[in-house]
Amino acid sequence: MTRNLTTAGDAPMDQPELHHPWGIVSPSFWAGAETAPEAPPAVPCGLAAIHAASAAGRHEDALLLAEELDAQLTAAHGEVSLDTIQVREVRGYLTDLAGRAPEALEWYLHALRLRARLHGPDSPDTEAAARRAYSLWRTLPPAGAQDAAPALLAALTEAQGPDSRAARRTRRRSAELAAGA
């Protein structure tokens, strides 16, 4: 196909039209596709403040900041949003740092259920959340681990099914604990 251009500065007449790999650039190209909204500025700023408090050893202050950020995100985006879930996992982590591992496990189990709702049971994010919950459970003293085993197994079964790797490991470890191992 040739084009006949007569405007000064255009390609010479009868020169083949130039095709680029991306096609013809038009105003709609520059408009671009709709993108996901950017994270609210509160998230990075809030997480930075939480990190600063925690790094300074002020875990209870960090927990209060995380609680405030959680409330803001839940009000803005609902419970099943990635930002909200991540802040709830941070709350679990901070609770563990504050020396309250059983309560931290509850946060991790809550986040696991939310991740399964958001991403599905086979998602790498859901699998990672299951590993975090299982790993935290393994740090509990034997009596505490025995007490928490039913809640962990219920959450893993709900999130990933009864035959998930984490559920099988939990049943095995729970049996060992019951046997006094």
mmCIF file of C-alpha atoms in Angstrom:
data_model
loop_
_atom_site.group_PDB
_atom_site.id
_atom_site.type_symbol
_atom_site.label_atom_id
_atom_site.label_comp_id
_atom_site.label_asym_id
_atom_site.label_seq_id
_atom_site.Cartn_x
_atom_site.Cartn_y
_atom_site.Cartn_z
ATOM 1 C CA MET A 1 0.000 0.000 0.000
ATOM 2 C CA THR A 2 1.350 3.434 -0.842
ATOM 3 C CA ARG A 3 0.319 6.810 0.316
ATOM 4 C CA ASN A 4 0.486 10.039 -1.535
ATOM 5 C CA LEU A 5 1.526 12.824 0.764
ATOM 6 C CA THR A 6 1.617 16.374 -0.335
ATOM 7 C CA THR A 7 2.327 18.207 2.879
ATOM 8 C CA ALA A 8 5.849 19.533 3.202
ATOM 9 C CA GLY A 9 7.968 17.467 5.566
ATOM 10 C CA ASP A 10 5.962 14.275 5.064
ATOM 11 C CA ALA A 11 7.402 11.133 3.547
ATOM 12 C CA PRO A 12 8.050 11.284 -0.187
ATOM 13 C CA MET A 13 5.115 10.461 -2.377
ATOM 14 C CA ASP A 14 4.569 6.850 -3.336
ATOM 15 C CA GLN A 15 6.760 5.556 -0.466
ATOM 16 C CA PRO A 16 5.373 2.451 1.251
ATOM 17 C CA GLU A 17 3.537 3.250 4.475
ATOM 18 C CA LEU A 18 5.669 2.553 7.527
ATOM 19 C CA HIS A 19 4.214 -0.066 9.871
ATOM 20 C CA HIS A 20 5.580 -0.341 13.390
ATOM 21 C CA PRO A 21 5.244 -3.513 15.487
ATOM 22 C CA TRP A 22 2.807 -1.745 17.769
ATOM 23 C CA GLY A 23 0.578 -0.593 14.944
ATOM 24 C CA ILE A 24 -0.511 2.919 14.200
ATOM 25 C CA VAL A 25 -0.258 5.317 17.111
ATOM 26 C CA SER A 26 -3.550 7.103 17.605
ATOM 27 C CA PRO A 27 -5.087 9.260 20.325
ATOM 28 C CA SER A 28 -6.707 6.134 21.791
ATOM 29 C CA PHE A 29 -3.227 4.591 22.121
ATOM 30 C CA TRP A 30 -2.079 7.494 24.263
ATOM 31 C CA ALA A 31 -5.235 7.383 26.357
ATOM 32 C CA GLY A 32 -4.236 3.874 27.432
ATOM 33 C CA ALA A 33 -6.251 1.249 29.172
ATOM 34 C CA GLU A 34 -7.866 1.786 32.514
ATOM 35 C CA THR A 35 -5.498 0.845 35.281
ATOM 36 C CA ALA A 36 -6.185 -0.278 38.790
ATOM 37 C CA PRO A 37 -6.431 2.582 41.230
ATOM 38 C CA GLU A 38 -3.238 3.307 43.079
ATOM 39 C CA ALA A 39 -2.999 2.263 46.694
ATOM 40 C CA PRO A 40 -4.237 4.979 48.966
ATOM 41 C CA PRO A 41 -1.365 7.039 50.329
ATOM 42 C CA ALA A 42 -2.358 5.903 53.806
ATOM 43 C CA VAL A 43 -1.065 2.391 53.143
ATOM 44 C CA PRO A 44 2.647 3.096 52.524
ATOM 45 C CA CYS A 45 2.721 5.921 55.070
ATOM 46 C CA GLY A 46 0.879 3.837 57.636
ATOM 47 C CA LEU A 47 3.138 0.839 57.103
ATOM 48 C CA ALA A 48 6.225 3.043 57.399
ATOM 49 C CA ALA A 49 5.003 4.382 60.743
ATOM 50 C CA ILE A 50 4.191 0.853 61.924
ATOM 51 C CA HIS A 51 7.642 -0.353 60.900
ATOM 52 C CA ALA A 52 9.355 2.563 62.644
ATOM 53 C CA ALA A 53 7.514 1.872 65.901
ATOM 54 C CA SER A 54 8.207 -1.850 65.732
ATOM 55 C CA ALA A 55 11.876 -1.375 64.824
ATOM 56 C CA ALA A 56 12.221 0.849 67.891
ATOM 57 C CA GLY A 57 10.829 -1.989 70.026
ATOM 58 C CA ARG A 58 7.499 -0.230 70.587
ATOM 59 C CA HIS A 59 5.380 -3.206 69.526
ATOM 60 C CA GLU A 60 2.242 -2.087 71.357
ATOM 61 C CA ASP A 61 2.429 1.322 69.637
ATOM 62 C CA ALA A 62 2.939 -0.449 66.315
ATOM 63 C CA LEU A 63 -0.121 -2.581 67.041
ATOM 64 C CA LEU A 64 -2.229 0.516 67.727
ATOM 65 C CA LEU A 65 -1.077 2.082 64.455
ATOM 66 C CA ALA A 66 -1.855 -1.154 62.607
ATOM 67 C CA GLU A 67 -5.308 -1.261 64.183
ATOM 68 C CA GLU A 68 -5.994 2.300 62.978
ATOM 69 C CA LEU A 69 -4.753 1.523 59.461
ATOM 70 C CA ASP A 70 -6.842 -1.658 59.414
ATOM 71 C CA ALA A 71 -9.962 0.317 60.345
ATOM 72 C CA GLN A 72 -9.286 2.882 57.596
ATOM 73 C CA LEU A 73 -8.701 0.235 54.942
ATOM 74 C CA THR A 74 -11.697 -1.835 55.979
ATOM 75 C CA ALA A 75 -13.931 1.242 55.803
ATOM 76 C CA ALA A 76 -12.547 2.209 52.393
ATOM 77 C CA HIS A 77 -12.194 -1.190 50.700
ATOM 78 C CA GLY A 78 -13.928 -3.823 52.790
ATOM 79 C CA GLU A 79 -12.548 -6.838 54.555
ATOM 80 C CA VAL A 80 -11.658 -8.871 51.470
ATOM 81 C CA SER A 81 -9.161 -6.508 49.871
ATOM 82 C CA LEU A 82 -5.478 -7.216 49.493
ATOM 83 C CA ASP A 83 -4.412 -4.131 51.456
ATOM 84 C CA THR A 84 -6.716 -4.998 54.351
ATOM 85 C CA ILE A 85 -5.568 -8.620 54.427
ATOM 86 C CA GLN A 86 -1.909 -7.631 54.393
ATOM 87 C CA VAL A 87 -2.384 -5.216 57.290
ATOM 88 C CA ARG A 88 -4.159 -7.943 59.240
ATOM 89 C CA GLU A 89 -1.194 -10.240 58.680
ATOM 90 C CA VAL A 90 1.036 -7.423 59.912
ATOM 91 C CA ARG A 91 -1.138 -7.255 63.010
ATOM 92 C CA GLY A 92 -0.561 -10.966 63.524
ATOM 93 C CA TYR A 93 3.176 -10.572 63.096
ATOM 94 C CA LEU A 94 3.303 -7.658 65.534
ATOM 95 C CA THR A 95 1.176 -9.564 68.029
ATOM 96 C CA ASP A 96 3.705 -12.388 67.871
ATOM 97 C CA LEU A 97 6.561 -9.924 68.394
ATOM 98 C CA ALA A 98 4.687 -8.609 71.430
ATOM 99 C CA GLY A 99 4.855 -12.119 72.903
ATOM 100 C CA ARG A 100 1.266 -13.179 72.280
ATOM 101 C CA ALA A 101 1.707 -16.067 69.832
ATOM 102 C CA PRO A 102 -1.734 -17.692 70.376
ATOM 103 C CA GLU A 103 -3.442 -14.379 69.568
ATOM 104 C CA ALA A 104 -1.083 -13.900 66.616
ATOM 105 C CA LEU A 105 -2.134 -17.298 65.289
ATOM 106 C CA GLU A 106 -5.765 -16.154 65.349
ATOM 107 C CA TRP A 107 -4.799 -13.202 63.122
ATOM 108 C CA TYR A 108 -2.933 -15.507 60.754
ATOM 109 C CA LEU A 109 -5.896 -17.880 60.531
ATOM 110 C CA HIS A 110 -8.224 -14.968 59.864
ATOM 111 C CA ALA A 111 -5.915 -13.698 57.101
ATOM 112 C CA LEU A 112 -5.682 -17.218 55.643
ATOM 113 C CA ARG A 113 -9.457 -17.423 55.318
ATOM 114 C CA LEU A 114 -9.607 -13.984 53.717
ATOM 115 C CA ARG A 115 -6.833 -14.838 51.250
ATOM 116 C CA ALA A 116 -8.655 -18.021 50.272
ATOM 117 C CA ARG A 117 -11.799 -15.968 49.613
ATOM 118 C CA LEU A 118 -9.866 -13.403 47.586
ATOM 119 C CA HIS A 119 -7.468 -15.646 45.662
ATOM 120 C CA GLY A 120 -8.934 -19.145 45.883
ATOM 121 C CA PRO A 121 -7.625 -22.253 47.628
ATOM 122 C CA ASP A 122 -4.880 -23.086 45.116
ATOM 123 C CA SER A 123 -3.352 -19.626 44.925
ATOM 124 C CA PRO A 124 0.318 -19.247 45.871
ATOM 125 C CA ASP A 125 -0.785 -16.425 48.201
ATOM 126 C CA THR A 126 -3.211 -18.725 49.994
ATOM 127 C CA GLU A 127 -0.564 -21.448 50.194
ATOM 128 C CA ALA A 128 1.933 -18.960 51.662
ATOM 129 C CA ALA A 129 -0.636 -17.801 54.234
ATOM 130 C CA ALA A 130 -1.226 -21.442 55.209
ATOM 131 C CA ARG A 131 2.526 -21.956 55.657
ATOM 132 C CA ARG A 132 2.797 -18.838 57.825
ATOM 133 C CA ALA A 133 -0.037 -20.001 60.067
ATOM 134 C CA TYR A 134 1.370 -23.525 60.325
ATOM 135 C CA SER A 135 4.877 -22.225 61.035
ATOM 136 C CA LEU A 136 3.635 -19.947 63.804
ATOM 137 C CA TRP A 137 1.619 -22.808 65.295
ATOM 138 C CA ARG A 138 4.801 -24.911 65.405
ATOM 139 C CA THR A 139 6.422 -22.281 67.653
ATOM 140 C CA LEU A 140 3.766 -22.702 70.347
ATOM 141 C CA PRO A 141 4.587 -24.766 73.430
ATOM 142 C CA PRO A 142 3.144 -28.304 73.179
ATOM 143 C CA ALA A 143 0.121 -27.580 75.393
ATOM 144 C CA GLY A 144 -0.687 -24.392 73.472
ATOM 145 C CA ALA A 145 -0.193 -26.162 70.151
ATOM 146 C CA GLN A 146 -2.607 -28.920 71.218
ATOM 147 C CA ASP A 147 -5.169 -26.310 72.222
ATOM 148 C CA ALA A 148 -4.797 -24.419 68.929
ATOM 149 C CA ALA A 149 -4.657 -27.481 66.649
ATOM 150 C CA PRO A 150 -8.444 -27.751 66.076
ATOM 151 C CA ALA A 151 -8.705 -24.077 65.052
ATOM 152 C CA LEU A 152 -5.698 -24.390 62.745
ATOM 153 C CA LEU A 153 -7.027 -27.556 61.146
ATOM 154 C CA ALA A 154 -10.479 -26.011 60.696
ATOM 155 C CA ALA A 155 -9.032 -22.919 58.993
ATOM 156 C CA LEU A 156 -6.752 -24.970 56.741
ATOM 157 C CA THR A 157 -9.616 -27.272 55.783
ATOM 158 C CA GLU A 158 -11.905 -24.328 55.082
ATOM 159 C CA ALA A 159 -9.276 -22.474 53.056
ATOM 160 C CA GLN A 160 -7.639 -25.320 51.136
ATOM 161 C CA GLY A 161 -9.526 -28.516 51.782
ATOM 162 C CA PRO A 162 -8.927 -31.464 54.108
ATOM 163 C CA ASP A 163 -6.204 -32.995 51.951
ATOM 164 C CA SER A 164 -4.023 -29.914 51.631
ATOM 165 C CA ARG A 165 -0.388 -30.316 52.532
ATOM 166 C CA ALA A 166 -0.698 -28.024 55.557
ATOM 167 C CA ALA A 167 -3.808 -29.851 56.817
ATOM 168 C CA ARG A 168 -2.051 -33.229 56.543
ATOM 169 C CA ARG A 169 1.002 -31.879 58.389
ATOM 170 C CA THR A 170 -1.204 -30.382 61.079
ATOM 171 C CA ARG A 171 -3.010 -33.681 61.654
ATOM 172 C CA ARG A 172 0.306 -35.543 61.818
ATOM 173 C CA ARG A 173 1.882 -33.058 64.255
ATOM 174 C CA SER A 174 -1.291 -32.916 66.333
ATOM 175 C CA ALA A 175 -1.227 -36.721 66.670
ATOM 176 C CA GLU A 176 2.427 -36.530 67.749
ATOM 177 C CA LEU A 177 1.539 -33.933 70.375
ATOM 178 C CA ALA A 178 -1.344 -36.042 71.645
ATOM 179 C CA ALA A 179 1.015 -39.028 71.918
ATOM 180 C CA GLY A 180 3.407 -36.909 73.954
ATOM 181 C CA ALA A 181 6.138 -36.661 71.321
#
